[in-house]
PDB file of N, CA and C and ligand atoms in Angstrom:
ATOM      1  N   MET A 165      95.527  68.867  39.844  1.00  0.00           N
ATOM      2  CA  MET A 165      95.338  69.536  38.551  1.00  0.00           C
ATOM      3  C   MET A 165      96.673  69.554  37.814  1.00  0.00           C
ATOM      4  N   SER A 166      96.724  68.843  36.720  1.00  0.00           N
ATOM      5  CA  SER A 166      97.965  68.765  35.972  1.00  0.00           C
ATOM      6  C   SER A 166      97.919  69.684  34.766  1.00  0.00           C
ATOM      7  N   LYS A 167      99.084  70.134  34.358  1.00  0.00           N
ATOM      8  CA  LYS A 167      99.160  70.919  33.139  1.00  0.00           C
ATOM      9  C   LYS A 167      99.101  70.036  31.908  1.00  0.00           C
ATOM     10  N   LEU A 168      99.402  68.751  32.119  1.00  0.00           N
ATOM     11  CA  LEU A 168      99.435  67.818  31.006  1.00  0.00           C
ATOM     12  C   LEU A 168      98.286  66.837  31.126  1.00  0.00           C
ATOM     13  N   LEU A 169      97.688  66.519  29.990  1.00  0.00           N
ATOM     14  CA  LEU A 169      96.687  65.463  29.933  1.00  0.00           C
ATOM     15  C   LEU A 169      97.340  64.258  29.272  1.00  0.00           C
ATOM     16  N   ARG A 170      97.227  63.111  29.933  1.00  0.00           N
ATOM     17  CA  ARG A 170      97.841  61.905  29.355  1.00  0.00           C
ATOM     18  C   ARG A 170      97.028  61.406  28.169  1.00  0.00           C
ATOM     19  N   ILE A 171      97.740  60.968  27.147  1.00  0.00           N
ATOM     20  CA  ILE A 171      97.120  60.253  26.031  1.00  0.00           C
ATOM     21  C   ILE A 171      97.492  58.788  26.222  1.00  0.00           C
ATOM     22  N   GLU A 172      96.485  57.941  26.357  1.00  0.00           N
ATOM     23  CA  GLU A 172      96.753  56.524  26.619  1.00  0.00           C
ATOM     24  C   GLU A 172      96.276  55.670  25.451  1.00  0.00           C
ATOM     25  N   ASN A 173      96.979  54.575  25.241  1.00  0.00           N
ATOM     26  CA  ASN A 173      96.529  53.625  24.220  1.00  0.00           C
ATOM     27  C   ASN A 173      95.562  52.619  24.856  1.00  0.00           C
ATOM     28  N   ASN A 174      95.146  51.639  24.082  1.00  0.00           N
ATOM     29  CA  ASN A 174      94.149  50.691  24.576  1.00  0.00           C
ATOM     30  C   ASN A 174      94.666  49.828  25.720  1.00  0.00           C
ATOM     31  N   ASP A 175      95.999  49.737  25.860  1.00  0.00           N
ATOM     32  CA  ASP A 175      96.584  48.964  26.953  1.00  0.00           C
ATOM     33  C   ASP A 175      96.778  49.809  28.210  1.00  0.00           C
ATOM     34  N   GLY A 176      96.406  51.072  28.158  1.00  0.00           N
ATOM     35  CA  GLY A 176      96.583  51.946  29.307  1.00  0.00           C
ATOM     36  C   GLY A 176      97.968  52.547  29.410  1.00  0.00           C
ATOM     37  N   ASP A 177      98.796  52.340  28.397  1.00  0.00           N
ATOM     38  CA  ASP A 177     100.122  52.953  28.408  1.00  0.00           C
ATOM     39  C   ASP A 177     100.005  54.428  28.037  1.00  0.00           C
ATOM     40  N   THR A 178     100.799  55.256  28.687  1.00  0.00           N
ATOM     41  CA  THR A 178     100.851  56.670  28.308  1.00  0.00           C
ATOM     42  C   THR A 178     101.732  56.794  27.072  1.00  0.00           C
ATOM     43  N   VAL A 179     101.121  57.222  25.978  1.00  0.00           N
ATOM     44  CA  VAL A 179     101.866  57.301  24.710  1.00  0.00           C
ATOM     45  C   VAL A 179     102.242  58.730  24.362  1.00  0.00           C
ATOM     46  N   GLY A 180     101.633  59.683  25.051  1.00  0.00           N
ATOM     47  CA  GLY A 180     101.928  61.077  24.764  1.00  0.00           C
ATOM     48  C   GLY A 180     101.177  61.965  25.738  1.00  0.00           C
ATOM     49  N   TYR A 181     101.312  63.254  25.531  1.00  0.00           N
ATOM     50  CA  TYR A 181     100.670  64.234  26.409  1.00  0.00           C
ATOM     51  C   TYR A 181     100.030  65.323  25.572  1.00  0.00           C
ATOM     52  N   MET A 182      99.002  65.898  26.156  1.00  0.00           N
ATOM     53  CA  MET A 182      98.317  66.987  25.490  1.00  0.00           C
ATOM     54  C   MET A 182      98.324  68.182  26.444  1.00  0.00           C
ATOM     55  N   TYR A 183      98.545  69.364  25.902  1.00  0.00           N
ATOM     56  CA  TYR A 183      98.490  70.577  26.718  1.00  0.00           C
ATOM     57  C   TYR A 183      97.896  71.688  25.883  1.00  0.00           C
ATOM     58  N   PHE A 184      97.391  72.680  26.585  1.00  0.00           N
ATOM     59  CA  PHE A 184      96.754  73.798  25.894  1.00  0.00           C
ATOM     60  C   PHE A 184      97.799  74.819  25.483  1.00  0.00           C
ATOM     61  N   CYS A 185      97.764  75.208  24.234  1.00  0.00           N
ATOM     62  CA  CYS A 185      98.685  76.218  23.716  1.00  0.00           C
ATOM     63  C   CYS A 185      97.948  77.549  23.651  1.00  0.00           C
ATOM     64  N   PRO A 186      98.356  78.511  24.497  1.00  0.00           N
ATOM     65  CA  PRO A 186      97.644  79.794  24.493  1.00  0.00           C
ATOM     66  C   PRO A 186      97.910  80.610  23.235  1.00  0.00           C
ATOM     67  N   GLY A 187      98.934  80.252  22.461  1.00  0.00           N
ATOM     68  CA  GLY A 187      99.174  80.938  21.195  1.00  0.00           C
ATOM     69  C   GLY A 187      98.152  80.521  20.148  1.00  0.00           C
ATOM     70  N   CYS A 188      97.954  79.214  20.022  1.00  0.00           N
ATOM     71  CA  CYS A 188      97.004  78.674  19.034  1.00  0.00           C
ATOM     72  C   CYS A 188      95.581  78.639  19.568  1.00  0.00           C
ATOM     73  N   LYS A 189      95.435  78.738  20.888  1.00  0.00           N
ATOM     74  CA  LYS A 189      94.151  78.540  21.541  1.00  0.00           C
ATOM     75  C   LYS A 189      93.568  77.169  21.187  1.00  0.00           C
ATOM     76  N   SER A 190      94.476  76.203  21.132  1.00  0.00           N
ATOM     77  CA  SER A 190      94.079  74.814  20.921  1.00  0.00           C
ATOM     78  C   SER A 190      95.152  73.937  21.558  1.00  0.00           C
ATOM     79  N   HIS A 191      94.966  72.638  21.493  1.00  0.00           N
ATOM     80  CA  HIS A 191      95.899  71.742  22.163  1.00  0.00           C
ATOM     81  C   HIS A 191      96.992  71.257  21.219  1.00  0.00           C
ATOM     82  N   HIS A 192      98.171  71.021  21.784  1.00  0.00           N
ATOM     83  CA  HIS A 192      99.222  70.285  21.089  1.00  0.00           C
ATOM     84  C   HIS A 192      99.391  68.957  21.813  1.00  0.00           C
ATOM     85  N   ALA A 193      99.791  67.936  21.068  1.00  0.00           N
ATOM     86  CA  ALA A 193      99.843  66.589  21.630  1.00  0.00           C
ATOM     87  C   ALA A 193     101.115  65.867  21.203  1.00  0.00           C
ATOM     88  N   PRO A 194     102.249  66.182  21.848  1.00  0.00           N
ATOM     89  CA  PRO A 194     103.469  65.442  21.526  1.00  0.00           C
ATOM     90  C   PRO A 194     103.402  63.997  22.037  1.00  0.00           C
ATOM     91  N   TYR A 195     103.730  63.067  21.153  1.00  0.00           N
ATOM     92  CA  TYR A 195     103.843  61.665  21.541  1.00  0.00           C
ATOM     93  C   TYR A 195     105.278  61.409  21.985  1.00  0.00           C
ATOM     94  N   ILE A 196     105.408  60.471  22.923  1.00  0.00           N
ATOM     95  CA  ILE A 196     106.693  60.229  23.566  1.00  0.00           C
ATOM     96  C   ILE A 196     107.311  58.944  23.030  1.00  0.00           C
ATOM     97  N   ARG A 197     108.589  59.018  22.709  1.00  0.00           N
ATOM     98  CA  ARG A 197     109.286  57.823  22.224  1.00  0.00           C
ATOM     99  C   ARG A 197     109.147  56.686  23.231  1.00  0.00           C
ATOM    100  N   PRO A 198     108.909  55.452  22.808  1.00  0.00           N
ATOM    101  CA  PRO A 198     108.971  54.957  21.428  1.00  0.00           C
ATOM    102  C   PRO A 198     107.652  55.100  20.665  1.00  0.00           C
ATOM    103  N   TYR A 199     106.655  55.733  21.275  1.00  0.00           N
ATOM    104  CA  TYR A 199     105.363  55.872  20.592  1.00  0.00           C
ATOM    105  C   TYR A 199     105.433  57.009  19.578  1.00  0.00           C
ATOM    106  N   LYS A 200     104.562  56.929  18.578  1.00  0.00           N
ATOM    107  CA  LYS A 200     104.564  57.937  17.527  1.00  0.00           C
ATOM    108  C   LYS A 200     103.166  58.493  17.318  1.00  0.00           C
ATOM    109  N   SER A 201     103.107  59.779  17.042  1.00  0.00           N
ATOM    110  CA  SER A 201     101.832  60.407  16.733  1.00  0.00           C
ATOM    111  C   SER A 201     101.338  59.909  15.382  1.00  0.00           C
ATOM    112  N   PRO A 202     100.069  60.166  15.065  1.00  0.00           N
ATOM    113  CA  PRO A 202      99.533  59.679  13.787  1.00  0.00           C
ATOM    114  C   PRO A 202     100.342  60.119  12.572  1.00  0.00           C
ATOM    115  N   ASN A 203     101.060  61.234  12.661  1.00  0.00           N
ATOM    116  CA  ASN A 203     101.877  61.662  11.517  1.00  0.00           C
ATOM    117  C   ASN A 203     103.320  61.165  11.609  1.00  0.00           C
ATOM    118  N   GLY A 204     103.585  60.298  12.602  1.00  0.00           N
ATOM    119  CA  GLY A 204     104.890  59.642  12.681  1.00  0.00           C
ATOM    120  C   GLY A 204     105.928  60.338  13.533  1.00  0.00           C
ATOM    121  N   ALA A 205     105.583  61.461  14.147  1.00  0.00           N
ATOM    122  CA  ALA A 205     106.547  62.210  14.949  1.00  0.00           C
ATOM    123  C   ALA A 205     106.539  61.731  16.402  1.00  0.00           C
ATOM    124  N   SER A 206     107.679  61.850  17.061  1.00  0.00           N
ATOM    125  CA  SER A 206     107.716  61.573  18.498  1.00  0.00           C
ATOM    126  C   SER A 206     108.826  62.389  19.136  1.00  0.00           C
ATOM    127  N   TRP A 207     108.707  62.520  20.451  1.00  0.00           N
ATOM    128  CA  TRP A 207     109.579  63.423  21.192  1.00  0.00           C
ATOM    129  C   TRP A 207     110.197  62.720  22.402  1.00  0.00           C
ATOM    130  N   ASP A 208     111.299  63.283  22.860  1.00  0.00           N
ATOM    131  CA  ASP A 208     111.853  62.888  24.154  1.00  0.00           C
ATOM    132  C   ASP A 208     111.158  63.691  25.239  1.00  0.00           C
ATOM    133  N   PHE A 209     110.986  63.062  26.412  1.00  0.00           N
ATOM    134  CA  PHE A 209     110.265  63.677  27.527  1.00  0.00           C
ATOM    135  C   PHE A 209     111.103  63.477  28.776  1.00  0.00           C
ATOM    136  N   ASN A 210     111.138  64.510  29.631  1.00  0.00           N
ATOM    137  CA  ASN A 210     111.978  64.403  30.830  1.00  0.00           C
ATOM    138  C   ASN A 210     111.304  63.638  31.975  1.00  0.00           C
ATOM    139  N   GLY A 211     110.071  63.159  31.760  1.00  0.00           N
ATOM    140  CA  GLY A 211     109.404  62.362  32.778  1.00  0.00           C
ATOM    141  C   GLY A 211     108.732  63.177  33.871  1.00  0.00           C
ATOM    142  N   ASN A 212     108.805  64.489  33.786  1.00  0.00           N
ATOM    143  CA  ASN A 212     108.250  65.353  34.815  1.00  0.00           C
ATOM    144  C   ASN A 212     106.933  65.951  34.316  1.00  0.00           C
ATOM    145  N   GLU A 213     105.809  65.475  34.884  1.00  0.00           N
ATOM    146  CA  GLU A 213     104.509  65.933  34.402  1.00  0.00           C
ATOM    147  C   GLU A 213     104.165  67.326  34.926  1.00  0.00           C
ATOM    148  N   VAL A 214     104.899  67.805  35.918  1.00  0.00           N
ATOM    149  CA  VAL A 214     104.657  69.146  36.442  1.00  0.00           C
ATOM    150  C   VAL A 214     105.504  70.177  35.689  1.00  0.00           C
ATOM    151  N   LYS A 215     106.749  69.834  35.436  1.00  0.00           N
ATOM    152  CA  LYS A 215     107.643  70.722  34.681  1.00  0.00           C
ATOM    153  C   LYS A 215     108.204  69.965  33.482  1.00  0.00           C
ATOM    154  N   PRO A 216     107.333  69.718  32.514  1.00  0.00           N
ATOM    155  CA  PRO A 216     107.756  68.889  31.385  1.00  0.00           C
ATOM    156  C   PRO A 216     108.751  69.593  30.461  1.00  0.00           C
ATOM    157  N   THR A 217     109.630  68.782  29.906  1.00  0.00           N
ATOM    158  CA  THR A 217     110.490  69.209  28.816  1.00  0.00           C
ATOM    159  C   THR A 217     110.308  68.221  27.676  1.00  0.00           C
ATOM    160  N   PHE A 218     110.003  68.735  26.501  1.00  0.00           N
ATOM    161  CA  PHE A 218     109.913  67.910  25.312  1.00  0.00           C
ATOM    162  C   PHE A 218     110.997  68.359  24.342  1.00  0.00           C
ATOM    163  N   SER A 219     111.615  67.398  23.676  1.00  0.00           N
ATOM    164  CA  SER A 219     112.548  67.774  22.627  1.00  0.00           C
ATOM    165  C   SER A 219     112.465  66.770  21.483  1.00  0.00           C
ATOM    166  N   PRO A 220     112.663  67.171  20.255  1.00  0.00           N
ATOM    167  CA  PRO A 220     113.045  68.530  19.818  1.00  0.00           C
ATOM    168  C   PRO A 220     111.868  69.500  19.892  1.00  0.00           C
ATOM    169  N   SER A 221     111.952  70.594  19.175  1.00  0.00           N
ATOM    170  CA  SER A 221     110.903  71.604  19.218  1.00  0.00           C
ATOM    171  C   SER A 221     109.608  71.062  18.624  1.00  0.00           C
ATOM    172  N   ILE A 222     108.514  71.726  18.969  1.00  0.00           N
ATOM    173  CA  ILE A 222     107.186  71.326  18.505  1.00  0.00           C
ATOM    174  C   ILE A 222     106.728  72.334  17.460  1.00  0.00           C
ATOM    175  N   LEU A 223     106.505  71.825  16.254  1.00  0.00           N
ATOM    176  CA  LEU A 223     106.148  72.693  15.130  1.00  0.00           C
ATOM    177  C   LEU A 223     104.823  72.238  14.550  1.00  0.00           C
ATOM    178  N   THR A 224     103.882  73.149  14.458  1.00  0.00           N
ATOM    179  CA  THR A 224     102.620  72.826  13.781  1.00  0.00           C
ATOM    180  C   THR A 224     102.359  73.857  12.700  1.00  0.00           C
ATOM    181  N   ARG A 225     101.868  73.363  11.589  1.00  0.00           N
ATOM    182  CA  ARG A 225     101.459  74.238  10.477  1.00  0.00           C
ATOM    183  C   ARG A 225     100.038  73.846  10.134  1.00  0.00           C
ATOM    184  N   VAL A 226      99.142  74.794  10.243  1.00  0.00           N
ATOM    185  CA  VAL A 226      97.734  74.516   9.969  1.00  0.00           C
ATOM    186  C   VAL A 226      97.228  75.525   8.961  1.00  0.00           C
ATOM    187  N   GLU A 227      96.629  75.031   7.893  1.00  0.00           N
ATOM    188  CA  GLU A 227      96.041  75.940   6.908  1.00  0.00           C
ATOM    189  C   GLU A 227      94.602  76.190   7.296  1.00  0.00           C
ATOM    190  N   ARG A 228      94.287  77.450   7.515  1.00  0.00           N
ATOM    191  CA  ARG A 228      92.923  77.800   7.888  1.00  0.00           C
ATOM    192  C   ARG A 228      91.995  77.699   6.691  1.00  0.00           C
ATOM    193  N   SER A 229      90.696  77.749   6.986  1.00  0.00           N
ATOM    194  CA  SER A 229      89.715  77.638   5.905  1.00  0.00           C
ATOM    195  C   SER A 229      89.839  78.794   4.907  1.00  0.00           C
ATOM    196  N   ASP A 230      90.387  79.928   5.346  1.00  0.00           N
ATOM    197  CA  ASP A 230      90.548  81.049   4.414  1.00  0.00           C
ATOM    198  C   ASP A 230      91.874  80.972   3.647  1.00  0.00           C
ATOM    199  N   GLY A 231      92.626  79.858   3.846  1.00  0.00           N
ATOM    200  CA  GLY A 231      93.850  79.654   3.103  1.00  0.00           C
ATOM    201  C   GLY A 231      95.089  80.203   3.775  1.00  0.00           C
ATOM    202  N   LYS A 232      94.946  80.910   4.899  1.00  0.00           N
ATOM    203  CA  LYS A 232      96.098  81.473   5.578  1.00  0.00           C
ATOM    204  C   LYS A 232      96.812  80.376   6.370  1.00  0.00           C
ATOM    205  N   LEU A 233      98.137  80.348   6.264  1.00  0.00           N
ATOM    206  CA  LEU A 233      98.902  79.333   6.969  1.00  0.00           C
ATOM    207  C   LEU A 233      99.232  79.822   8.377  1.00  0.00           C
ATOM    208  N   MET A 234      98.862  79.018   9.383  1.00  0.00           N
ATOM    209  CA  MET A 234      99.149  79.347  10.771  1.00  0.00           C
ATOM    210  C   MET A 234     100.311  78.474  11.235  1.00  0.00           C
ATOM    211  N   VAL A 235     101.343  79.106  11.765  1.00  0.00           N
ATOM    212  CA  VAL A 235     102.515  78.370  12.226  1.00  0.00           C
ATOM    213  C   VAL A 235     102.673  78.573  13.730  1.00  0.00           C
ATOM    214  N   CYS A 236     102.937  77.475  14.438  1.00  0.00           N
ATOM    215  CA  CYS A 236     103.276  77.545  15.860  1.00  0.00           C
ATOM    216  C   CYS A 236     104.519  76.703  16.054  1.00  0.00           C
ATOM    217  N   HIS A 237     105.576  77.311  16.580  1.00  0.00           N
ATOM    218  CA  HIS A 237     106.859  76.635  16.724  1.00  0.00           C
ATOM    219  C   HIS A 237     107.405  76.985  18.093  1.00  0.00           C
ATOM    220  N   SER A 238     107.628  75.974  18.906  1.00  0.00           N
ATOM    221  CA  SER A 238     108.023  76.267  20.285  1.00  0.00           C
ATOM    222  C   SER A 238     108.914  75.169  20.851  1.00  0.00           C
ATOM    223  N   PHE A 239     109.661  75.549  21.870  1.00  0.00           N
ATOM    224  CA  PHE A 239     110.321  74.592  22.742  1.00  0.00           C
ATOM    225  C   PHE A 239     109.543  74.558  24.048  1.00  0.00           C
ATOM    226  N   VAL A 240     109.293  73.352  24.559  1.00  0.00           N
ATOM    227  CA  VAL A 240     108.704  73.224  25.890  1.00  0.00           C
ATOM    228  C   VAL A 240     109.810  72.760  26.827  1.00  0.00           C
ATOM    229  N   THR A 241     110.160  73.629  27.780  1.00  0.00           N
ATOM    230  CA  THR A 241     111.273  73.377  28.682  1.00  0.00           C
ATOM    231  C   THR A 241     110.854  73.701  30.110  1.00  0.00           C
ATOM    232  N   ASP A 242     110.980  72.721  31.004  1.00  0.00           N
ATOM    233  CA  ASP A 242     110.666  72.919  32.426  1.00  0.00           C
ATOM    234  C   ASP A 242     109.293  73.544  32.636  1.00  0.00           C
ATOM    235  N   GLY A 243     108.310  73.123  31.841  1.00  0.00           N
ATOM    236  CA  GLY A 243     106.947  73.606  32.008  1.00  0.00           C
ATOM    237  C   GLY A 243     106.645  74.929  31.335  1.00  0.00           C
ATOM    238  N   ASN A 244     107.636  75.492  30.642  1.00  0.00           N
ATOM    239  CA  ASN A 244     107.420  76.751  29.937  1.00  0.00           C
ATOM    240  C   ASN A 244     107.430  76.527  28.429  1.00  0.00           C
ATOM    241  N   ILE A 245     106.575  77.263  27.745  1.00  0.00           N
ATOM    242  CA  ILE A 245     106.535  77.215  26.289  1.00  0.00           C
ATOM    243  C   ILE A 245     107.307  78.422  25.774  1.00  0.00           C
ATOM    244  N   GLN A 246     108.395  78.147  25.067  1.00  0.00           N
ATOM    245  CA  GLN A 246     109.190  79.232  24.469  1.00  0.00           C
ATOM    246  C   GLN A 246     108.828  79.311  22.995  1.00  0.00           C
ATOM    247  N   TYR A 247     108.058  80.338  22.647  1.00  0.00           N
ATOM    248  CA  TYR A 247     107.635  80.480  21.253  1.00  0.00           C
ATOM    249  C   TYR A 247     108.741  81.122  20.434  1.00  0.00           C
ATOM    250  N   LEU A 248     108.983  80.535  19.281  1.00  0.00           N
ATOM    251  CA  LEU A 248     110.029  81.055  18.399  1.00  0.00           C
ATOM    252  C   LEU A 248     109.448  82.151  17.502  1.00  0.00           C
ATOM    253  N   ASP A 249     110.351  82.851  16.842  1.00  0.00           N
ATOM    254  CA  ASP A 249     109.928  84.028  16.074  1.00  0.00           C
ATOM    255  C   ASP A 249     109.121  83.695  14.829  1.00  0.00           C
ATOM    256  N   ASP A 250     109.142  82.422  14.407  1.00  0.00           N
ATOM    257  CA  ASP A 250     108.386  82.088  13.190  1.00  0.00           C
ATOM    258  C   ASP A 250     106.918  81.765  13.475  1.00  0.00           C
ATOM    259  N   CYS A 251     106.478  81.880  14.729  1.00  0.00           N
ATOM    260  CA  CYS A 251     105.053  81.701  15.017  1.00  0.00           C
ATOM    261  C   CYS A 251     104.260  82.818  14.338  1.00  0.00           C
ATOM    262  N   THR A 252     103.070  82.470  13.844  1.00  0.00           N
ATOM    263  CA  THR A 252     102.228  83.504  13.237  1.00  0.00           C
ATOM    264  C   THR A 252     101.282  84.128  14.263  1.00  0.00           C
ATOM    265  N   HIS A 253     101.211  83.558  15.471  1.00  0.00           N
ATOM    266  CA  HIS A 253     100.316  84.132  16.484  1.00  0.00           C
ATOM    267  C   HIS A 253     101.055  85.177  17.327  1.00  0.00           C
ATOM    268  N   LYS A 254     100.329  85.850  18.170  1.00  0.00           N
ATOM    269  CA  LYS A 254     100.883  87.034  18.842  1.00  0.00           C
ATOM    270  C   LYS A 254     101.868  86.695  19.959  1.00  0.00           C
ATOM    271  N   LEU A 255     102.012  85.415  20.314  1.00  0.00           N
ATOM    272  CA  LEU A 255     102.966  85.057  21.356  1.00  0.00           C
ATOM    273  C   LEU A 255     104.354  84.739  20.795  1.00  0.00           C
ATOM    274  N   ALA A 256     104.567  84.980  19.508  1.00  0.00           N
ATOM    275  CA  ALA A 256     105.888  84.772  18.896  1.00  0.00           C
ATOM    276  C   ALA A 256     106.955  85.493  19.700  1.00  0.00           C
ATOM    277  N   GLY A 257     108.041  84.793  19.990  1.00  0.00           N
ATOM    278  CA  GLY A 257     109.154  85.407  20.703  1.00  0.00           C
ATOM    279  C   GLY A 257     108.982  85.467  22.203  1.00  0.00           C
ATOM    280  N   GLN A 258     107.846  85.015  22.717  1.00  0.00           N
ATOM    281  CA  GLN A 258     107.591  85.087  24.157  1.00  0.00           C
ATOM    282  C   GLN A 258     107.695  83.708  24.796  1.00  0.00           C
ATOM    283  N   THR A 259     107.877  83.704  26.129  1.00  0.00           N
ATOM    284  CA  THR A 259     107.891  82.473  26.902  1.00  0.00           C
ATOM    285  C   THR A 259     106.788  82.549  27.944  1.00  0.00           C
ATOM    286  N   VAL A 260     105.928  81.529  27.955  1.00  0.00           N
ATOM    287  CA  VAL A 260     104.815  81.518  28.905  1.00  0.00           C
ATOM    288  C   VAL A 260     104.707  80.123  29.522  1.00  0.00           C
ATOM    289  N   PRO A 261     104.250  80.030  30.780  1.00  0.00           N
ATOM    290  CA  PRO A 261     104.060  78.709  31.367  1.00  0.00           C
ATOM    291  C   PRO A 261     102.901  77.964  30.699  1.00  0.00           C
ATOM    292  N   ILE A 262     102.989  76.635  30.684  1.00  0.00           N
ATOM    293  CA  ILE A 262     101.861  75.843  30.185  1.00  0.00           C
ATOM    294  C   ILE A 262     100.675  76.104  31.113  1.00  0.00           C
ATOM    295  N   PRO A 263      99.511  76.452  30.556  1.00  0.00           N
ATOM    296  CA  PRO A 263      98.356  76.739  31.415  1.00  0.00           C
ATOM    297  C   PRO A 263      97.867  75.483  32.143  1.00  0.00           C
ATOM    298  N   GLU A 264      97.260  75.710  33.308  1.00  0.00           N
ATOM    299  CA  GLU A 264      96.623  74.603  34.022  1.00  0.00           C
ATOM    300  C   GLU A 264      95.512  74.043  33.174  1.00  0.00           C
ATOM    301  N   SER A 265      95.299  72.727  33.259  1.00  0.00           N
ATOM    302  CA  SER A 265      94.223  72.085  32.526  1.00  0.00           C
ATOM    303  C   SER A 265      93.030  71.906  33.443  1.00  0.00           C
ATOM    304  N   ASP A 266      91.856  71.835  32.853  1.00  0.00           N
ATOM    305  CA  ASP A 266      90.653  71.555  33.646  1.00  0.00           C
ATOM    306  C   ASP A 266      90.586  70.068  33.949  1.00  0.00           C
TER     307      ASP A 266
HETATM  308 ZN1   ZN B  99     100.554  76.414  19.439  1.00  0.00          ZN
END
């Protein structure tokens, strides 16, 4: 049971990882250099699928259907998600381990 789900391209290469964010209650999917996510972003990865570190920080901004802007900004270091103070969810300022995936 891994905390990370591999994202693979058509050639079977791992291009990124997906993990569950308990702050957003949805998944984040950092792509790993040299691969890029659909919006052109990519991250460095320490190669450890059990205690992953991604850099730089992971920032998502999502506008909800009611127009409210939801921000999630975190560092993932050694398998822990460190939420920064600009998160709009209740885990702002806290550090929690990446949850196990099904
Ligand atoms: Zn999040």
